[in-house]
Amino acid sequence: MTLNETQLAAYLAKIGIEGEVSLDLHGLARLHRAHLLGITWEAIDAFMDWPSSVAPSAAFAKIIEQGRGGWCYEMNGLFGAALSALGFRVTRLCGCVDRPVLGDAAIGNHLTLRVDLDRPYLAEVGVADALFEPVPIGVGPIRQRGFDFSIKAADDGWLRLHNHAHGTARTVDFKPDHSDEAALSAMQAWLMREPASPFTNALAVYRHTVDGYVALQNDRLRRVTALGVQQENIDGADHLAQVLEDVFSLSVPHPERIWEKVAAIRLVTA
């Protein structure tokens, strides 16, 4: 799916982009930064057992029309659809978070994007706490906003993006030519429903800032920059609702129900 003219205008307004967008690295990086600063990464649907989809059209409705955020399938899905509508050459890639630990059975637990310009670039707005700008697809070190990343060769032609030291997702594996929509759909469904999914048993919400990001994990709110981490605890439903609205710019239904589930997790882990 690509966005139609009206949808594209709404998306660009959402992320604060005005004027022409150049179909080059400068334009891609501008959009990449604006998307991450303008849209929150969140997996609340999986946590609350609310319906979700891998379709970019569903991501558009949720994020742009309903004031929500999204996880990798939605964030990279919407971003890819917008890039295609603008005229970029985009390929949806079937990737895997933490493949060294989870193995090949987890391939498809992440959607990422290849954008072809003067060379192929990794456009990645779907890892909650990682890259802020697109990077060339190739082996080497990466430094952005004071955070250190790298891409290294893995086995069987896979490339491995290593996240920074504070990152929750430690690695993301991808192949520049590997697309598998069936695997993406299957893993999205598994992540949405299974108790073993990291998203069904923990609240996860992230938002990039100019110098880092803010992360909400259950009742813990962290502000992370390259200089360090500040943390505070969420102490109730009203506090959670305020944080979701003011810190993450989310319009989420029934925040009190979300807090009930977070509170239950606190009792089990106390």
CSV table of C-alpha atoms in Angstrom, one decimal, residues 1-242:
chain,number,residue,atom,x,y,z
A,1,MET,CA,0.0,0.0,0.0
A,2,THR,CA,1.0,3.6,-0.6
A,3,LEU,CA,-0.9,6.5,0.8
A,4,ASN,CA,-3.2,8.6,-1.4
A,5,GLU,CA,-2.8,12.3,-1.7
A,6,THR,CA,-5.1,13.1,1.2
A,7,GLN,CA,-3.5,10.5,3.5
A,8,LEU,CA,0.0,11.6,2.6
A,9,ALA,CA,-0.9,15.2,3.5
A,10,ALA,CA,-2.3,14.1,6.8
A,11,TYR,CA,0.8,12.0,7.6
A,12,LEU,CA,3.2,14.8,6.7
A,13,ALA,CA,1.2,17.2,8.9
A,14,LYS,CA,1.3,14.7,11.8
A,15,ILE,CA,5.1,14.6,11.7
A,16,GLY,CA,5.5,18.4,11.0
A,17,ILE,CA,6.9,18.3,7.5
A,18,GLU,CA,6.1,21.3,5.3
A,19,GLY,CA,7.1,22.0,1.7
A,20,GLU,CA,8.8,19.8,-0.8
A,21,VAL,CA,10.7,16.6,0.2
A,22,SER,CA,13.7,15.8,-1.9
A,23,LEU,CA,14.0,12.2,-3.0
A,24,ASP,CA,17.6,11.8,-1.7
A,25,LEU,CA,19.4,11.0,1.5
A,26,HIS,CA,18.7,14.5,2.9
A,27,GLY,CA,15.0,14.1,2.3
A,28,LEU,CA,14.9,10.6,3.7
A,29,ALA,CA,16.8,11.6,6.8
A,30,ARG,CA,14.5,14.6,7.3
A,31,LEU,CA,11.5,12.3,7.2
A,32,HIS,CA,13.1,9.6,9.4
A,33,ARG,CA,13.9,12.1,12.2
A,34,ALA,CA,10.4,13.8,11.9
A,35,HIS,CA,8.6,10.4,12.1
A,36,LEU,CA,10.4,9.4,15.3
A,37,LEU,CA,10.0,12.8,16.9
A,38,GLY,CA,6.3,13.0,15.9
A,39,ILE,CA,5.0,9.4,16.5
A,40,THR,CA,5.3,7.2,19.6
A,41,TRP,CA,6.4,3.6,19.5
A,42,GLU,CA,4.0,1.5,21.5
A,43,ALA,CA,2.8,-2.1,21.9
A,44,ILE,CA,-0.3,-1.4,24.0
A,45,ASP,CA,-2.6,-3.4,21.8
A,46,ALA,CA,-0.6,-6.6,22.4
A,47,PHE,CA,-0.4,-5.9,26.1
A,48,MET,CA,-4.2,-5.3,26.3
A,49,ASP,CA,-5.2,-7.9,23.8
A,50,TRP,CA,-6.7,-5.3,21.5
A,51,PRO,CA,-6.8,-6.1,17.8
A,52,SER,CA,-3.9,-5.1,15.5
A,53,SER,CA,-2.8,-5.6,11.9
A,54,VAL,CA,0.3,-5.6,9.8
A,55,ALA,CA,-1.5,-3.7,7.0
A,56,PRO,CA,-0.2,-0.1,6.5
A,57,SER,CA,-3.8,1.0,5.9
A,58,ALA,CA,-4.6,-0.1,9.5
A,59,ALA,CA,-1.5,1.6,10.8
A,60,PHE,CA,-2.6,4.8,9.1
A,61,ALA,CA,-6.0,4.7,10.7
A,62,LYS,CA,-4.6,3.9,14.1
A,63,ILE,CA,-1.7,6.4,14.2
A,64,ILE,CA,-3.0,9.3,12.1
A,65,GLU,CA,-6.8,9.2,12.6
A,66,GLN,CA,-7.0,7.8,16.2
A,67,GLY,CA,-4.0,9.5,17.8
A,68,ARG,CA,-2.1,6.4,18.7
A,69,GLY,CA,1.4,5.1,18.1
A,70,GLY,CA,2.6,1.7,16.9
A,71,TRP,CA,5.2,-1.0,17.0
A,72,CYS,CA,7.5,-2.1,14.2
A,73,TYR,CA,4.9,-3.5,11.9
A,74,GLU,CA,2.9,-0.3,12.1
A,75,MET,CA,5.8,2.3,12.4
A,76,ASN,CA,7.8,0.9,9.6
A,77,GLY,CA,4.7,-0.1,7.7
A,78,LEU,CA,3.3,3.5,7.7
A,79,PHE,CA,6.7,5.0,7.1
A,80,GLY,CA,7.3,2.7,4.1
A,81,ALA,CA,3.9,3.5,2.7
A,82,ALA,CA,4.5,7.3,3.0
A,83,LEU,CA,8.0,7.0,1.4
A,84,SER,CA,6.5,5.1,-1.5
A,85,ALA,CA,3.8,7.7,-2.0
A,86,LEU,CA,6.5,10.4,-2.1
A,87,GLY,CA,8.4,8.5,-4.8
A,88,PHE,CA,11.1,6.7,-2.8
A,89,ARG,CA,12.0,3.1,-3.8
A,90,VAL,CA,11.1,1.0,-0.7
A,91,THR,CA,11.4,-2.7,0.0
A,92,ARG,CA,9.8,-4.2,3.1
A,93,LEU,CA,12.3,-6.6,4.7
A,94,CYS,CA,11.6,-9.5,7.0
A,95,GLY,CA,13.9,-9.3,10.0
A,96,CYS,CA,14.4,-10.7,13.4
A,97,VAL,CA,15.1,-9.1,16.8
A,98,ASP,CA,17.5,-11.0,19.1
A,99,ARG,CA,18.1,-13.8,16.6
A,100,PRO,CA,21.3,-14.9,18.4
A,101,VAL,CA,19.1,-15.9,21.3
A,102,LEU,CA,15.8,-16.8,19.7
A,103,GLY,CA,17.1,-18.6,16.6
A,104,ASP,CA,15.6,-18.7,13.1
A,105,ALA,CA,12.1,-19.6,14.4
A,106,ALA,CA,11.7,-15.9,15.3
A,107,ILE,CA,12.4,-14.6,11.8
A,108,GLY,CA,9.5,-12.2,11.0
A,109,ASN,CA,9.3,-10.7,14.5
A,110,HIS,CA,10.5,-7.5,13.0
A,111,LEU,CA,9.6,-5.5,9.9
A,112,THR,CA,12.3,-3.1,8.6
A,113,LEU,CA,12.9,-1.2,5.3
A,114,ARG,CA,15.4,-0.9,2.6
A,115,VAL,CA,15.4,2.4,0.6
A,116,ASP,CA,17.4,2.5,-2.6
A,117,LEU,CA,19.0,5.9,-3.4
A,118,ASP,CA,22.6,6.2,-4.6
A,119,ARG,CA,23.1,3.0,-2.6
A,120,PRO,CA,20.8,0.9,-0.4
A,121,TYR,CA,19.9,2.4,3.0
A,122,LEU,CA,18.4,0.9,6.1
A,123,ALA,CA,15.4,3.0,7.2
A,124,GLU,CA,14.4,1.9,10.6
A,125,VAL,CA,11.8,3.7,12.7
A,126,GLY,CA,10.4,0.5,14.1
A,127,VAL,CA,13.0,-0.3,16.8
A,128,ALA,CA,11.8,1.6,19.8
A,129,ASP,CA,15.1,2.9,21.1
A,130,ALA,CA,17.6,2.6,18.2
A,131,LEU,CA,18.5,4.6,15.1
A,132,PHE,CA,17.5,8.2,14.6
A,133,GLU,CA,18.5,8.5,11.0
A,134,PRO,CA,18.8,6.1,8.0
A,135,VAL,CA,22.2,4.4,7.5
A,136,PRO,CA,23.9,2.7,4.5
A,137,ILE,CA,23.4,-1.0,4.4
A,138,GLY,CA,26.9,-2.3,5.0
A,139,VAL,CA,29.2,-3.4,7.7
A,140,GLY,CA,30.7,-0.7,10.0
A,141,PRO,CA,30.3,1.4,13.1
A,142,ILE,CA,27.5,4.0,13.5
A,143,ARG,CA,27.3,6.9,15.9
A,144,GLN,CA,24.2,9.0,16.3
A,145,ARG,CA,23.3,11.5,19.0
A,146,GLY,CA,26.3,10.2,21.1
A,147,PHE,CA,25.0,6.6,21.0
A,148,ASP,CA,27.2,3.9,19.4
A,149,PHE,CA,25.7,1.2,17.1
A,150,SER,CA,27.2,-1.1,14.4
A,151,ILE,CA,26.3,-3.3,11.6
A,152,LYS,CA,28.2,-6.6,11.4
A,153,ALA,CA,28.1,-9.7,9.2
A,154,ALA,CA,26.2,-12.6,10.7
A,155,ASP,CA,25.7,-16.1,9.4
A,156,ASP,CA,24.1,-17.2,6.1
A,157,GLY,CA,24.2,-13.7,4.6
A,158,TRP,CA,22.4,-12.0,7.4
A,159,LEU,CA,23.5,-8.6,8.6
A,160,ARG,CA,23.2,-7.7,12.3
A,161,LEU,CA,22.4,-4.2,13.6
A,162,HIS,CA,23.8,-4.0,17.2
A,163,ASN,CA,21.9,-1.5,19.3
A,164,HIS,CA,23.5,0.9,21.8
A,165,ALA,CA,24.4,-0.1,25.4
A,166,HIS,CA,21.1,1.0,26.9
A,167,GLY,CA,19.0,-0.5,24.1
A,168,THR,CA,16.2,-2.9,24.9
A,169,ALA,CA,16.3,-4.7,21.6
A,170,ARG,CA,20.0,-5.9,21.5
A,171,THR,CA,20.2,-6.9,17.9
A,172,VAL,CA,18.2,-6.8,14.7
A,173,ASP,CA,19.1,-9.2,11.9
A,174,PHE,CA,18.1,-8.6,8.3
A,175,LYS,CA,19.0,-9.5,4.7
A,176,PRO,CA,19.0,-6.7,2.1
A,177,ASP,CA,16.9,-8.9,-0.3
A,178,HIS,CA,14.8,-11.0,2.1
A,179,SER,CA,11.1,-10.2,2.1
A,180,ASP,CA,8.5,-12.6,3.5
A,181,GLU,CA,5.0,-11.1,4.2
A,182,ALA,CA,3.7,-14.5,5.3
A,183,ALA,CA,6.4,-14.8,8.0
A,184,LEU,CA,5.7,-11.2,9.1
A,185,SER,CA,2.0,-11.9,9.5
A,186,ALA,CA,2.5,-15.1,11.3
A,187,MET,CA,5.0,-13.7,13.8
A,188,GLN,CA,2.8,-10.6,14.3
A,189,ALA,CA,-0.1,-12.9,15.3
A,190,TRP,CA,2.1,-14.9,17.6
A,191,LEU,CA,3.5,-11.7,19.3
A,192,MET,CA,-0.1,-10.5,19.8
A,193,ARG,CA,-1.5,-13.5,21.5
A,194,GLU,CA,1.1,-15.8,23.1
A,195,PRO,CA,2.0,-15.6,26.8
A,196,ALA,CA,5.7,-16.0,25.9
A,197,SER,CA,5.6,-12.8,23.8
A,198,PRO,CA,7.5,-10.0,25.4
A,199,PHE,CA,4.7,-7.7,24.5
A,200,THR,CA,1.7,-9.5,26.0
A,201,ASN,CA,3.1,-9.5,29.6
A,202,ALA,CA,4.8,-6.0,29.7
A,203,LEU,CA,3.7,-2.5,28.9
A,204,ALA,CA,6.1,-0.9,26.5
A,205,VAL,CA,5.9,2.7,25.2
A,206,TYR,CA,8.8,4.8,23.7
A,207,ARG,CA,9.2,8.2,22.2
A,208,HIS,CA,12.4,9.7,20.7
A,209,THR,CA,13.6,13.1,21.7
A,210,VAL,CA,16.3,15.3,20.1
A,211,ASP,CA,19.0,13.9,22.3
A,212,GLY,CA,17.7,10.4,23.2
A,213,TYR,CA,14.3,8.9,24.1
A,214,VAL,CA,11.8,8.3,26.9
A,215,ALA,CA,10.8,4.8,27.7
A,216,LEU,CA,7.8,3.5,29.8
A,217,GLN,CA,8.1,-0.1,30.8
A,218,ASN,CA,5.3,-1.2,33.1
A,219,ASP,CA,5.5,1.3,36.0
A,220,ARG,CA,9.0,2.6,35.2
A,221,LEU,CA,9.6,5.8,33.2
A,222,ARG,CA,13.2,6.3,32.0
A,223,ARG,CA,14.7,9.3,30.2
A,224,VAL,CA,17.7,8.1,28.3
A,225,THR,CA,20.5,10.1,26.6
A,226,ALA,CA,24.1,9.3,25.8
A,227,LEU,CA,25.0,10.9,29.1
A,228,GLY,CA,22.9,8.6,31.2
A,229,VAL,CA,19.5,7.5,32.4
A,230,GLN,CA,17.0,9.2,34.7
A,231,GLN,CA,14.2,7.2,36.2
A,232,GLU,CA,10.9,7.7,38.0
A,233,ASN,CA,8.0,5.4,39.0
A,234,ILE,CA,4.4,5.6,37.9
A,235,ASP,CA,2.3,5.5,41.0
A,236,GLY,CA,-1.3,5.2,39.8
A,237,ALA,CA,-3.9,5.3,37.0
A,238,ASP,CA,-4.1,9.1,36.9
A,239,HIS,CA,-0.3,9.4,36.8
A,240,LEU,CA,-0.2,6.8,33.9
A,241,ALA,CA,-2.9,8.6,32.0
A,242,GLN,CA,-1.0,11.9,32.4
